[in-house]
C-alpha cells in the first residue's frame, strides 16, 4: 500500500536488480508478491537479532532467552528416533563448551548446506536436557561464506523466506544482500512524502532514513524511530483519505433539514414517555438532533450495548422526521427482529397518532399490496421491515430518515439502495449492538459520525457469569431446576459445530432430548436454523408465554427476542463462541425479570485463548471492554471479518498496539483536510503527490484530482 515515490526507478522490475535475474524474480513474485524495486523496499524484516553481543557456551544454563553464539560444528549425523523417525543431530562448540543441535524438519536441506568444521553464527533458545545444553532448529549464518559484516556482529534483520527461495539463495542472508544492493542503488531516490513542518511537529525522521534503518538499523533506538515514522505515515494517509472523503460527502449529499421539533415529539415526550432517558441517551439524541437540522445527509452510527435503549433513541428521531413532514424506514436483519420492532414501535406510535407498517418476506399478496400502497401514499409514517424494504417495488412518498438495525448484516450497497428512494437523500442512522472498540470505530468510520450509548438504564442487576466444566453438569442442572421451580425460564444454546448446519442441528436436537428427559415435568422448546420462520415464531411465542420453560436453540436468538422472565442463559461449549457473540447471548437475560445468570459450559478441549475468553466473560460485563479484548486476541483482520473491513493492510503499524500514533496521525490528517481540502498549498506538494497515488491504489474515491 505504500507507494515509495513517484520516481520511476521504483517501478523497475526486480529482475533487473543485480543478483536477481528472471528465476529469482519469479520466485520472489510467487512467494512474496515482490515485483518491483518498490515492493522489495517495503519487504520489511520480520524480526531483528542483536548479534552485537555474542554469548559463551560455558556461561549458559538454559534459562536465558535466545542467544547468539559463534563457533563451528564438530559433528553432524542422522539419528533414528525411537518412533522410527529421523532427526538430525549436531555438536557445536565455541571453544568454551559444547552444545547439541537438533533438527526435526528440513533435514535434507540442512545436511546439504552445512559442513563440519565450518565457521557458523547460530542463534536460538538454549535448553538444558539432563546434563547437556541443547538448541532445536537454530538460525544459522555461515560466516566463512561471506566477508560482509552485515550478517553478524550487529543488529541483524531476518526476512521471511521459504524453502524454494532458500534454494535460490534467498534465505535471510540472501535478502540482506539484495536489500543492501537495492539501497545502494536507489537510496538517493527515496522521495519524502510528508512536509518538513509536520515531520518536525511530530518528531519524525525522514523517509529515506526510516527506510534505510528499518532494514539496517545501527541500534535499537534508530530502529524505533524508523518504525514510528513509517507507522505514522501508514496511518496518516489512510486517515487523510477518510478525512477528505468525509469532506467530499458533506458537500455532495444534500438531505432535508429537520428544522423544528414539533407537536408529535412534544406530545410523546410530555405525556407518554415511559421512563426518564439515561444521560447517554440524552447526549446521543442531542447529537442526532443537531445532525438532522442540517441540510446535509446525516451519517451516524449508534453503538450501544444490548439493552442500552437504542429503540427509544430511534423512535424519538422518527418523531423529529414526522414533525417535519417526512416518513421513516427501519430495516432489521431478520423477520423476527423486524416484527418485534414493529410491535414495540406501533405501541408507541399509536399514542401520538402515527401509523406504522410491516414489510417482510412471505406476506400474503393482498397484505403486501396494502402495505406498499400505504407507504407510497404517505399514509405510513414508519415503514418497518427486512431487506424487503429495498426492493424496487417499494416507493415512498417522502422518505426522510433511514434507520438500520444491526449494521453488520447489511452491506453498504444495500443501504445506498434505500437512500435512492428519496430525493434529496434521507438522513441515515445505523444502530449496532456489536460494540466495536472505540479506537477501531474511529479509524473505520472516519467518514461516519459515531455516537455511543455507554450507559445502561438504571436498576439493572448485573448478570452473574459462571464457568463450569462437564463434571459440574448435575449441579448446574440442579440450579436451573430450582430457578424454574421458582417460576423463571432458561435458554440453552448450542454452538455451531464446525460451520455445519447439519451437525449444529443434531447437537441441539440431542441436547433438547436430554433436557426434556431431565427436566420433567417442565417443558422444553427448540428453535434452530432449519425450521420454517413460522414454526420458529410459534416456538418463540410458546416461550414468551411461558408455555415452555426452557428454550433450546442454536444461535438464532442472538438478535432480538425479549423475554424478561428468562433469567438463565446456559451456553454449551462456550469456548467455541467469539467474545462478542457470548456477550450478545448473555444480553438475552437480565431484562427485568430478576437476578440473572449466565452459565458457560466449557468443553473438554479448551485452548489457552478459549480460557482467556471465558475468564474475560466472567470478569467483565462491559461490551466495549470485551470487544477490546476480543480485538487483541484475534487481531483486526479476524475481528472485522476479512478484507471487507475496508481497511488497508498496514505493514508496520498495528491498530491495536499503536493507538497513540494512530491518534496523532488522525488528528494531523483531519487538521490538514480542514485547512487545505484540495492539498493545493505549495508546502503540501509532497503529501499531495503521494496521496494521489495512494488513493488510486486503494481504490477509494480520491477527492483530489
Ligand atoms: P437495545 O439497545 O438492546 O435495542 P432496547 O431499546 O430494546 O435496547 O431497550 C431495552 C429495554 O430497556 C427496553 O425494555 C426498554 O423499554 C428499556 N429502556 C430503554 N431506555 C430506558 C431508560 N432510559 N430507562 C428505563 N428503561 C429503559
Ligand atoms: Mg434492539
XYZ file of C-alpha atoms and ligand atoms in Angstrom:
733
model
C 0.000 0.000 0.000
C 2.922 2.320 0.370
C 3.971 3.730 -2.909
C 7.581 4.624 -2.441
C 7.966 7.585 -4.628
C 6.996 8.803 -7.990
C 10.426 8.219 -9.389
C 10.373 5.528 -11.992
C 13.271 3.552 -10.570
C 10.826 2.203 -8.022
C 8.650 0.772 -10.729
C 11.578 -1.090 -12.261
C 11.178 -4.841 -12.470
C 13.051 -6.565 -9.665
C 14.566 -8.898 -12.236
C 16.984 -6.116 -13.174
C 18.412 -5.654 -9.713
C 21.940 -7.019 -9.507
C 21.974 -10.639 -8.270
C 18.310 -11.228 -9.051
C 17.576 -12.255 -12.631
C 14.475 -13.944 -14.051
C 14.454 -17.122 -11.961
C 14.719 -15.435 -8.614
C 12.349 -12.710 -9.761
C 9.732 -15.313 -10.455
C 10.232 -16.952 -7.067
C 10.061 -13.573 -5.339
C 6.785 -12.865 -7.034
C 5.330 -16.231 -6.195
C 6.326 -16.301 -2.573
C 6.280 -12.658 -1.567
C 4.433 -10.730 -4.284
C 7.582 -8.744 -4.921
C 7.589 -7.458 -8.466
C 9.278 -4.077 -8.423
C 12.117 -2.299 -6.647
C 9.476 -0.616 -4.584
C 7.946 -3.908 -3.461
C 11.329 -5.098 -2.290
C 11.986 -1.890 -0.409
C 8.797 -2.481 1.541
C 9.572 -6.082 2.295
C 10.420 -5.393 5.901
C 12.272 -7.735 8.222
C 10.095 -9.985 10.303
C 12.486 -9.628 13.210
C 15.849 -8.330 14.316
C 18.509 -10.014 16.297
C 21.159 -8.264 18.271
C 24.270 -10.054 17.160
C 26.471 -7.380 18.596
C 26.511 -9.492 21.720
C 27.895 -12.979 21.375
C 27.464 -15.349 24.323
C 29.839 -18.053 25.606
C 28.538 -21.601 25.995
C 30.130 -22.052 29.428
C 28.200 -19.100 30.743
C 24.815 -20.532 29.759
C 22.479 -22.538 31.965
C 19.410 -22.774 29.714
C 17.376 -20.137 31.495
C 18.279 -17.220 29.227
C 16.219 -16.067 26.250
C 17.616 -16.596 22.745
C 21.353 -16.133 22.388
C 23.918 -15.701 19.629
C 26.924 -17.988 19.523
C 29.860 -18.128 17.148
C 31.782 -21.338 16.608
C 31.766 -24.472 14.495
C 30.192 -27.905 14.080
C 32.243 -30.870 15.237
C 29.625 -33.457 14.292
C 26.559 -33.742 12.094
C 24.646 -37.003 11.701
C 21.294 -38.538 11.062
C 19.778 -40.296 14.090
C 16.751 -42.583 14.213
C 14.340 -41.696 16.976
C 12.516 -44.326 18.988
C 9.407 -43.849 16.889
C 11.391 -44.599 13.778
C 11.616 -41.054 12.527
C 14.765 -39.267 11.539
C 16.315 -36.375 13.253
C 19.485 -34.549 12.520
C 21.905 -34.140 15.395
C 24.955 -31.918 15.555
C 27.517 -30.827 18.078
C 28.571 -27.215 18.180
C 31.479 -25.659 20.026
C 32.736 -22.157 20.544
C 35.857 -23.289 22.328
C 34.400 -22.690 25.745
C 31.954 -25.610 25.755
C 29.682 -27.838 23.730
C 26.079 -27.577 22.609
C 23.849 -30.185 20.970
C 21.881 -29.065 17.927
C 18.739 -30.835 16.731
C 16.600 -30.641 13.625
C 13.366 -32.486 13.019
C 12.462 -30.723 9.812
C 14.235 -29.637 6.660
C 16.863 -32.265 7.432
C 17.958 -32.911 3.889
C 18.460 -29.268 3.172
C 20.476 -28.648 6.339
C 22.572 -31.716 5.678
C 23.394 -30.473 2.241
C 24.240 -26.952 3.245
C 26.241 -27.358 6.461
C 29.696 -28.853 6.816
C 31.566 -29.968 9.883
C 34.328 -27.527 10.691
C 32.674 -24.598 9.006
C 32.518 -21.389 10.990
C 28.943 -20.520 11.960
C 26.956 -17.984 13.885
C 23.928 -19.602 15.417
C 21.012 -18.119 17.197
C 18.196 -19.579 19.257
C 16.940 -20.612 22.653
C 19.165 -22.915 24.676
C 17.562 -25.613 26.808
C 19.080 -27.928 29.340
C 18.358 -31.629 28.995
C 19.864 -33.723 31.724
C 23.477 -32.657 31.841
C 23.747 -31.173 28.358
C 22.800 -27.943 26.664
C 20.706 -28.168 23.581
C 19.214 -25.982 20.838
C 16.479 -27.008 18.393
C 16.227 -25.539 14.898
C 18.806 -22.811 15.409
C 19.049 -19.961 12.953
C 22.310 -20.228 11.170
C 24.651 -17.875 9.399
C 27.613 -19.374 7.646
C 30.359 -16.912 8.454
C 33.129 -18.357 6.352
C 30.981 -17.936 3.273
C 30.809 -14.229 3.410
C 33.069 -11.434 4.298
C 30.401 -8.838 4.761
C 29.727 -7.802 8.305
C 26.066 -7.190 7.560
C 25.092 -10.639 8.720
C 26.577 -10.685 12.129
C 28.228 -8.581 14.806
C 25.431 -6.023 14.743
C 21.660 -5.815 14.690
C 20.783 -8.281 12.003
C 17.480 -8.250 10.120
C 15.680 -11.506 9.398
C 13.340 -11.805 6.447
C 10.530 -14.251 5.875
C 11.627 -16.834 3.351
C 10.700 -20.348 2.346
C 12.474 -23.442 1.142
C 12.175 -22.614 -2.523
C 13.607 -19.156 -2.013
C 16.355 -20.571 0.184
C 17.392 -22.971 -2.552
C 17.801 -19.991 -4.819
C 19.994 -18.368 -2.210
C 17.247 -16.161 -0.888
C 17.243 -17.030 2.766
C 17.507 -14.223 5.292
C 21.117 -13.798 4.315
C 20.230 -13.600 0.630
C 17.595 -10.989 1.315
C 20.096 -8.940 3.283
C 22.377 -8.898 0.308
C 19.558 -7.826 -2.006
C 18.436 -5.093 0.347
C 21.947 -3.733 0.625
C 22.188 -3.747 -3.137
C 18.844 -2.024 -3.529
C 19.600 0.672 -1.010
C 22.984 1.310 -2.504
C 21.482 1.783 -5.954
C 18.372 3.690 -5.049
C 18.683 5.233 -1.618
C 19.078 8.716 -3.016
C 15.832 8.426 -4.852
C 13.598 7.788 -1.871
C 11.208 10.702 -2.011
C 9.794 12.385 1.044
C 6.015 12.088 1.438
C 5.426 14.419 4.360
C 6.277 18.070 4.745
C 9.076 19.343 6.974
C 6.788 21.185 9.321
C 4.656 18.142 10.010
C 7.736 15.991 10.496
C 9.135 18.442 12.953
C 5.901 18.761 14.877
C 5.565 15.016 15.107
C 9.236 14.355 15.743
C 9.593 12.115 12.716
C 12.770 11.160 10.901
C 12.966 11.464 7.130
C 11.520 8.770 4.952
C 14.890 7.959 3.413
C 16.452 7.419 6.812
C 13.482 5.404 8.033
C 13.590 3.018 5.103
C 17.343 2.577 5.380
C 17.111 1.965 9.105
C 14.200 -0.423 9.041
C 16.401 -2.760 7.062
C 19.771 -1.996 8.617
C 19.388 -0.239 11.943
C 22.558 0.891 13.668
C 20.933 0.497 17.034
C 17.531 -0.202 18.529
C 16.817 3.484 19.126
C 17.199 4.160 15.448
C 15.013 1.185 14.591
C 12.305 2.529 16.783
C 12.439 5.934 15.136
C 12.261 4.285 11.744
C 9.209 2.276 12.716
C 7.483 5.255 14.298
C 7.966 7.261 11.151
C 6.629 4.509 8.892
C 3.705 3.767 11.178
C 2.754 7.390 11.283
C 2.864 7.576 7.519
C 0.686 4.490 7.085
C -1.951 5.826 9.418
C -1.678 9.386 8.163
C -2.506 8.672 4.547
C -5.312 6.320 5.432
C -6.837 8.887 7.748
C -6.294 11.627 5.211
C -8.305 9.614 2.745
C -11.108 9.248 5.253
C -10.965 12.926 6.116
C -11.120 14.044 2.507
C -13.885 11.588 1.746
C -15.874 12.922 4.615
C -15.480 16.485 3.368
C -16.497 15.324 -0.032
C -19.608 13.615 1.342
C -20.520 16.728 3.267
C -20.538 18.776 0.144
C -22.247 16.187 -2.006
C -25.153 14.630 -0.205
C -27.970 17.036 0.407
C -30.709 15.964 2.759
C -33.810 17.658 4.124
C -33.133 19.739 7.231
C -35.461 18.842 10.076
C -35.541 22.349 11.461
C -38.282 22.049 14.008
C -39.158 19.971 16.985
C -42.933 19.818 16.750
C -46.131 18.509 18.236
C -45.507 14.787 17.904
C -42.201 14.966 19.642
C -43.508 17.216 22.409
C -46.674 15.233 22.934
C -44.827 11.968 23.251
C -42.131 13.402 25.426
C -44.506 15.108 27.817
C -47.339 12.597 28.014
C -46.164 9.146 27.031
C -42.539 8.767 27.922
C -42.452 5.542 29.985
C -39.194 6.365 31.755
C -36.575 9.025 32.061
C -33.894 8.859 29.406
C -30.419 7.963 30.566
C -27.695 10.578 30.303
C -26.189 8.698 27.389
C -29.497 8.530 25.541
C -29.963 12.271 26.013
C -26.485 13.034 24.784
C -26.853 10.862 21.704
C -30.254 12.332 20.916
C -28.755 15.779 21.069
C -26.069 14.729 18.615
C -28.685 13.301 16.292
C -30.893 16.344 16.546
C -28.021 18.606 15.619
C -27.264 16.486 12.539
C -30.865 16.260 11.436
C -31.242 20.026 11.479
C -28.611 20.331 8.734
C -29.369 20.305 5.017
C -26.704 17.622 4.528
C -27.089 13.932 4.998
C -26.586 12.602 8.491
C -24.399 9.531 8.585
C -24.337 8.349 12.125
C -23.507 5.055 13.726
C -25.173 4.490 17.079
C -23.306 1.953 19.157
C -24.940 0.718 22.289
C -24.653 -2.431 24.275
C -27.560 -4.846 24.397
C -30.287 -3.269 26.498
C -28.861 0.242 26.407
C -32.080 1.562 24.919
C -31.376 2.187 21.261
C -35.008 1.685 20.278
C -36.169 4.744 22.149
C -33.441 6.831 20.593
C -34.538 5.596 17.173
C -38.167 6.333 17.883
C -37.501 9.852 19.064
C -35.544 10.514 15.898
C -38.550 9.288 13.945
C -40.723 11.777 15.803
C -38.442 14.539 14.568
C -38.864 13.324 10.989
C -42.641 13.237 11.366
C -42.723 16.748 12.789
C -41.016 17.923 9.629
C -43.356 16.064 7.309
C -41.159 13.089 6.457
C -41.511 9.300 6.507
C -39.058 6.893 8.095
C -37.847 3.421 7.299
C -36.435 0.975 9.826
C -34.639 -2.035 8.437
C -33.728 -5.103 10.520
C -31.759 -8.192 9.506
C -34.412 -10.829 10.272
C -38.179 -11.078 10.111
C -38.340 -11.935 13.808
C -36.470 -8.821 14.729
C -38.415 -6.636 12.299
C -41.662 -7.947 13.745
C -40.531 -7.256 17.267
C -39.562 -3.709 16.327
C -42.879 -3.308 14.588
C -44.826 -4.287 17.687
C -42.818 -2.081 20.018
C -42.853 0.933 17.742
C -46.524 0.564 16.909
C -47.415 0.722 20.591
C -45.512 3.981 20.967
C -46.504 5.483 17.617
C -50.219 4.938 18.200
C -50.068 7.136 21.259
C -49.332 10.156 19.102
C -51.426 9.118 16.122
C -48.654 7.902 13.860
C -49.024 4.930 11.523
C -46.651 2.019 11.125
C -46.493 -0.800 8.583
C -44.537 -4.015 8.417
C -42.958 -5.358 5.256
C -41.259 -8.743 5.395
C -40.903 -11.692 3.046
C -43.686 -14.265 2.934
C -46.567 -11.876 3.441
C -49.815 -12.568 1.564
C -50.128 -10.727 -1.704
C -53.097 -8.705 -0.597
C -51.441 -7.645 2.626
C -48.278 -6.773 0.785
C -50.118 -4.645 -1.759
C -51.817 -2.736 1.017
C -48.541 -2.097 2.770
C -46.892 -0.911 -0.434
C -49.772 1.442 -1.167
C -49.722 2.811 2.327
C -46.012 3.545 2.055
C -46.315 5.075 -1.396
C -49.219 7.314 -0.498
C -47.519 8.669 2.575
C -50.143 7.231 4.878
C -47.416 5.223 6.571
C -45.204 7.275 8.827
C -42.862 4.474 9.801
C -42.168 1.533 7.499
C -40.522 -1.336 9.310
C -39.138 -4.398 7.577
C -36.336 -6.579 6.415
C -34.382 -6.068 3.226
C -37.775 -6.434 1.543
C -37.801 -2.669 2.006
C -35.026 -2.291 -0.514
C -36.893 -3.829 -3.421
C -37.755 -1.606 -6.338
C -41.491 -2.037 -5.821
C -41.210 -0.117 -2.569
C -41.772 3.574 -3.180
C -42.025 6.241 -0.539
C -43.957 9.421 -0.756
C -41.434 11.413 1.218
C -38.683 9.412 2.865
C -36.542 11.467 5.201
C -34.848 9.107 7.622
C -33.487 5.608 7.240
C -32.539 3.606 10.315
C -30.748 0.300 10.015
C -30.528 -2.040 12.982
C -27.508 -4.342 13.283
C -25.222 -2.888 10.753
C -23.020 -5.931 10.263
C -25.698 -7.789 8.447
C -26.150 -5.233 5.703
C -23.704 -4.131 3.083
C -23.047 -0.533 2.229
C -24.620 -1.065 -1.193
C -27.872 -2.302 0.275
C -28.099 0.773 2.397
C -27.374 3.025 -0.516
C -30.276 1.450 -2.369
C -32.599 2.584 0.338
C -31.249 6.087 0.050
C -32.019 6.158 -3.625
C -35.707 6.004 -2.792
C -35.637 9.642 -1.812
C -34.578 12.885 -3.383
C -32.751 14.504 -1.767
C -31.174 11.647 0.168
C -32.675 10.684 3.507
C -30.727 11.000 6.722
C -29.010 7.815 7.644
C -28.613 6.158 11.002
C -27.188 2.760 11.808
C -27.666 1.052 15.144
C -25.436 -1.721 16.317
C -25.231 -3.738 19.500
C -21.894 -5.169 18.493
C -19.552 -2.836 20.198
C -16.578 -2.025 18.085
C -13.651 -0.780 20.110
C -13.664 2.975 20.118
C -10.268 3.172 18.557
C -11.200 0.921 15.726
C -14.530 2.614 15.163
C -12.740 5.907 14.921
C -10.464 4.516 12.259
C -13.016 2.550 10.350
C -15.724 5.081 10.324
C -13.634 8.098 9.609
C -16.363 9.174 7.244
C -19.195 8.369 9.616
C -20.005 10.014 12.929
C -20.133 7.668 15.864
C -22.373 8.032 18.892
C -22.009 5.729 21.834
C -24.735 4.903 24.332
C -22.393 3.821 27.075
C -24.793 3.633 29.964
C -27.484 1.132 30.829
C -30.869 2.214 32.193
C -30.836 2.276 35.991
C -31.933 -0.597 38.179
C -30.464 -3.368 36.104
C -28.951 -6.061 38.217
C -25.654 -7.204 36.844
C -25.748 -10.692 35.373
C -23.682 -13.210 37.261
C -21.486 -15.291 34.990
C -20.103 -18.720 35.876
C -17.767 -21.032 34.038
C -18.156 -24.767 34.571
C -16.699 -27.991 33.275
C -18.672 -31.092 32.406
C -18.060 -32.557 35.862
C -20.343 -29.904 37.341
C -23.231 -30.573 34.996
C -25.535 -32.140 37.574
C -25.035 -29.225 39.920
C -25.725 -26.800 37.084
C -28.883 -28.648 36.140
C -29.957 -28.698 39.765
C -29.519 -24.955 39.911
C -31.553 -24.448 36.763
C -34.303 -26.659 38.105
C -34.555 -24.593 41.277
C -34.816 -21.400 39.229
C -37.535 -22.896 37.058
C -39.390 -24.125 40.108
C -39.282 -20.537 41.324
C -41.083 -19.534 38.129
C -38.154 -18.500 35.920
C -37.187 -19.619 32.430
C -33.915 -20.585 30.808
C -32.220 -20.516 27.437
C -29.840 -23.279 26.457
C -27.671 -22.510 23.448
C -25.622 -24.917 21.370
C -22.797 -23.668 19.189
C -22.274 -24.079 15.514
C -20.360 -27.278 15.050
C -17.643 -26.763 12.505
C -19.803 -24.485 10.464
C -22.009 -27.374 9.537
C -25.678 -26.669 9.785
C -26.479 -30.332 9.965
C -24.223 -31.199 12.895
C -25.204 -27.995 14.500
C -28.804 -29.069 14.306
C -28.014 -32.565 15.606
C -26.195 -31.261 18.672
C -29.129 -29.054 19.526
C -31.660 -31.844 18.986
C -29.683 -34.241 21.142
C -29.445 -31.620 23.829
C -33.126 -30.988 23.558
C -33.940 -34.666 24.149
C -31.628 -34.834 27.128
C -33.123 -31.737 28.698
C -36.659 -32.903 28.078
C -35.988 -36.099 29.962
C -34.061 -34.447 32.733
C -36.378 -31.553 33.450
C -39.726 -33.306 33.579
C -42.424 -32.226 34.194
C -41.260 -28.891 32.788
C -41.483 -28.257 29.094
C -38.719 -27.664 26.643
C -38.939 -25.995 23.241
C -36.439 -25.810 20.417
C -35.627 -23.403 17.596
C -32.948 -23.949 15.005
C -31.843 -22.755 11.624
C -33.656 -25.464 9.693
C -37.106 -24.510 10.887
C -39.541 -22.523 8.784
C -39.867 -18.934 10.022
C -43.477 -19.524 11.004
C -42.598 -22.546 13.122
C -39.798 -20.635 14.735
C -42.167 -17.848 15.548
C -44.621 -20.324 17.118
C -41.880 -21.841 19.289
C -40.689 -18.410 20.335
C -44.209 -17.406 21.231
C -44.615 -20.500 23.384
C -41.527 -19.442 25.286
C -42.700 -15.848 25.529
C -45.958 -17.107 27.056
C -44.080 -19.407 29.446
C -45.694 -22.475 27.901
C -42.165 -23.787 27.618
C -39.734 -23.122 30.439
C -36.555 -23.962 28.597
C -35.780 -22.868 25.081
C -33.064 -24.813 23.330
C -31.564 -23.136 20.335
C -28.692 -22.733 18.008
C -27.587 -19.145 17.734
C -30.843 -17.840 16.271
C -31.730 -15.969 19.420
C -28.591 -13.988 19.051
C -30.514 -10.955 17.961
C -33.890 -9.904 19.063
C -36.231 -11.761 21.342
C -37.097 -10.138 24.589
C -38.369 -12.393 27.375
C -37.919 -10.639 30.716
C -38.879 -13.737 32.699
C -35.895 -15.667 31.350
C -33.108 -15.407 33.895
C -30.704 -18.143 32.873
C -28.555 -18.367 29.820
C -26.698 -21.652 29.580
C -24.187 -21.853 26.761
C -22.795 -25.238 25.778
C -19.221 -25.470 24.519
C -18.949 -21.810 25.218
C -15.320 -21.724 24.117
C -16.497 -22.113 20.538
C -18.137 -18.719 20.543
C -16.413 -15.424 19.991
C -16.410 -12.956 22.845
C -18.848 -10.553 21.302
C -21.210 -13.387 20.454
C -21.107 -14.608 24.046
C -21.764 -11.135 25.228
C -24.742 -10.790 22.893
C -26.174 -14.064 24.123
C -25.725 -13.086 27.717
C -27.649 -9.899 26.974
C -30.784 -12.004 26.418
C -31.189 -12.368 30.167
C -31.183 -9.713 32.858
C -34.052 -7.924 31.161
C -36.051 -7.035 34.198
C -37.143 -10.445 35.452
C -34.878 -10.538 38.477
C -31.383 -11.709 39.254
C -29.976 -13.397 36.168
C -27.226 -15.867 35.435
C -25.081 -16.831 32.534
C -23.529 -20.296 32.729
C -20.705 -21.038 30.356
C -20.073 -24.746 29.937
C -16.507 -25.354 28.823
C -15.799 -28.336 26.582
C -13.007 -30.828 27.069
C -10.644 -29.236 24.624
C -10.086 -25.776 25.955
C -7.340 -23.771 24.287
C -5.374 -21.049 26.036
C -7.267 -18.453 24.081
C -10.550 -20.113 24.956
C -9.619 -19.907 28.611
C -8.846 -16.223 28.336
C -12.157 -15.588 26.627
C -14.221 -17.380 29.250
C -12.316 -15.673 32.025
C -12.949 -12.289 30.410
C -16.661 -13.078 30.244
C -16.692 -13.943 33.899
C -14.905 -10.786 34.902
C -16.472 -8.170 32.683
C -19.976 -7.197 31.694
C -18.903 -4.200 29.637
C -19.329 -4.865 25.930
C -16.719 -2.319 24.940
C -14.158 -3.703 27.284
C -14.845 -7.197 25.939
C -14.570 -6.058 22.372
C -11.161 -4.548 23.114
C -10.049 -7.898 24.495
C -11.507 -9.686 21.502
C -9.677 -7.372 19.154
C -6.411 -8.031 20.965
C -6.918 -11.774 20.873
C -7.912 -12.015 17.272
C -6.256 -9.063 15.599
C -8.103 -6.530 13.437
C -8.392 -8.733 10.350
C -10.254 -11.577 12.001
C -12.114 -9.309 14.306
C -13.750 -7.489 11.463
C -14.044 -10.498 9.261
C -11.791 -10.461 6.228
C -10.742 -7.753 3.917
C -14.220 -6.370 3.529
C -13.474 -4.283 6.537
C -12.331 -1.505 4.237
C -9.025 -1.335 5.998
C -5.801 -1.284 4.059
C -3.107 -3.670 5.049
C -0.794 -1.929 7.448
C 2.747 -3.213 7.124
C 4.386 -1.759 10.175
C 1.568 -0.177 12.073
C -0.813 -2.169 14.197
C -4.284 -0.942 15.050
C -4.181 -2.495 18.472
C -0.694 -1.653 19.639
C -0.117 1.709 18.012
C -3.132 3.614 19.106
C -1.195 6.605 20.297
C 0.427 7.075 16.891
C -2.927 6.454 15.246
C -4.469 9.255 17.203
C -1.717 11.689 16.312
C -1.842 10.723 12.654
C -5.584 11.061 12.597
C -5.575 14.484 14.211
C -2.910 15.704 11.813
C -4.775 14.309 8.808
C -8.104 15.808 9.786
C -6.434 19.156 10.523
C -4.885 19.208 7.115
C -8.112 18.188 5.391
C -9.894 21.023 7.112
C -7.221 23.582 6.350
C -6.485 22.602 2.785
C -9.061 20.168 1.398
C -7.527 20.310 -2.085
C -3.987 19.890 -0.778
C -3.164 22.786 -3.061
C -0.796 24.845 -0.911
C 2.778 24.629 -2.188
C 4.044 23.202 1.092
C 1.661 20.271 0.709
C 3.146 19.232 -2.618
C 4.860 16.128 -1.250
C 1.772 14.968 0.592
C -0.404 15.669 -2.399
C 1.829 13.783 -4.797
C 1.821 10.702 -2.612
C -1.835 10.963 -1.730
C -2.932 10.864 -5.350
C -1.090 7.582 -5.821
C -2.321 6.260 -2.522
C -5.973 6.973 -3.188
C -5.734 5.432 -6.618
C -4.024 2.349 -5.328
C -6.507 1.834 -2.559
C -9.390 2.034 -4.952
C -11.222 4.581 -2.931
C -12.567 7.794 -4.215
C -9.846 10.346 -4.149
C -11.185 13.824 -3.919
C -8.012 15.358 -5.166
C -7.634 15.205 -8.894
P -31.316 -2.222 22.753
O -30.340 -1.097 22.819
O -30.713 -3.532 23.090
O -32.102 -2.232 21.467
P -33.867 -1.645 23.884
O -34.103 -0.393 23.140
O -34.579 -2.852 23.431
O -32.314 -1.957 23.943
O -34.127 -1.373 25.410
C -34.013 -2.389 26.367
C -35.072 -2.239 27.441
O -34.774 -1.118 28.261
C -36.441 -2.000 26.873
O -37.359 -2.752 27.630
C -36.668 -0.512 27.070
O -38.006 -0.182 27.202
C -35.881 -0.233 28.319
N -35.346 1.133 28.413
C -34.782 1.855 27.428
N -34.365 3.048 27.877
C -34.659 3.096 29.183
C -34.486 4.081 30.206
N -33.901 5.253 29.958
N -34.933 3.779 31.447
C -35.513 2.594 31.706
N -35.713 1.636 30.794
C -35.297 1.866 29.535
Mg -32.530 -3.530 19.912
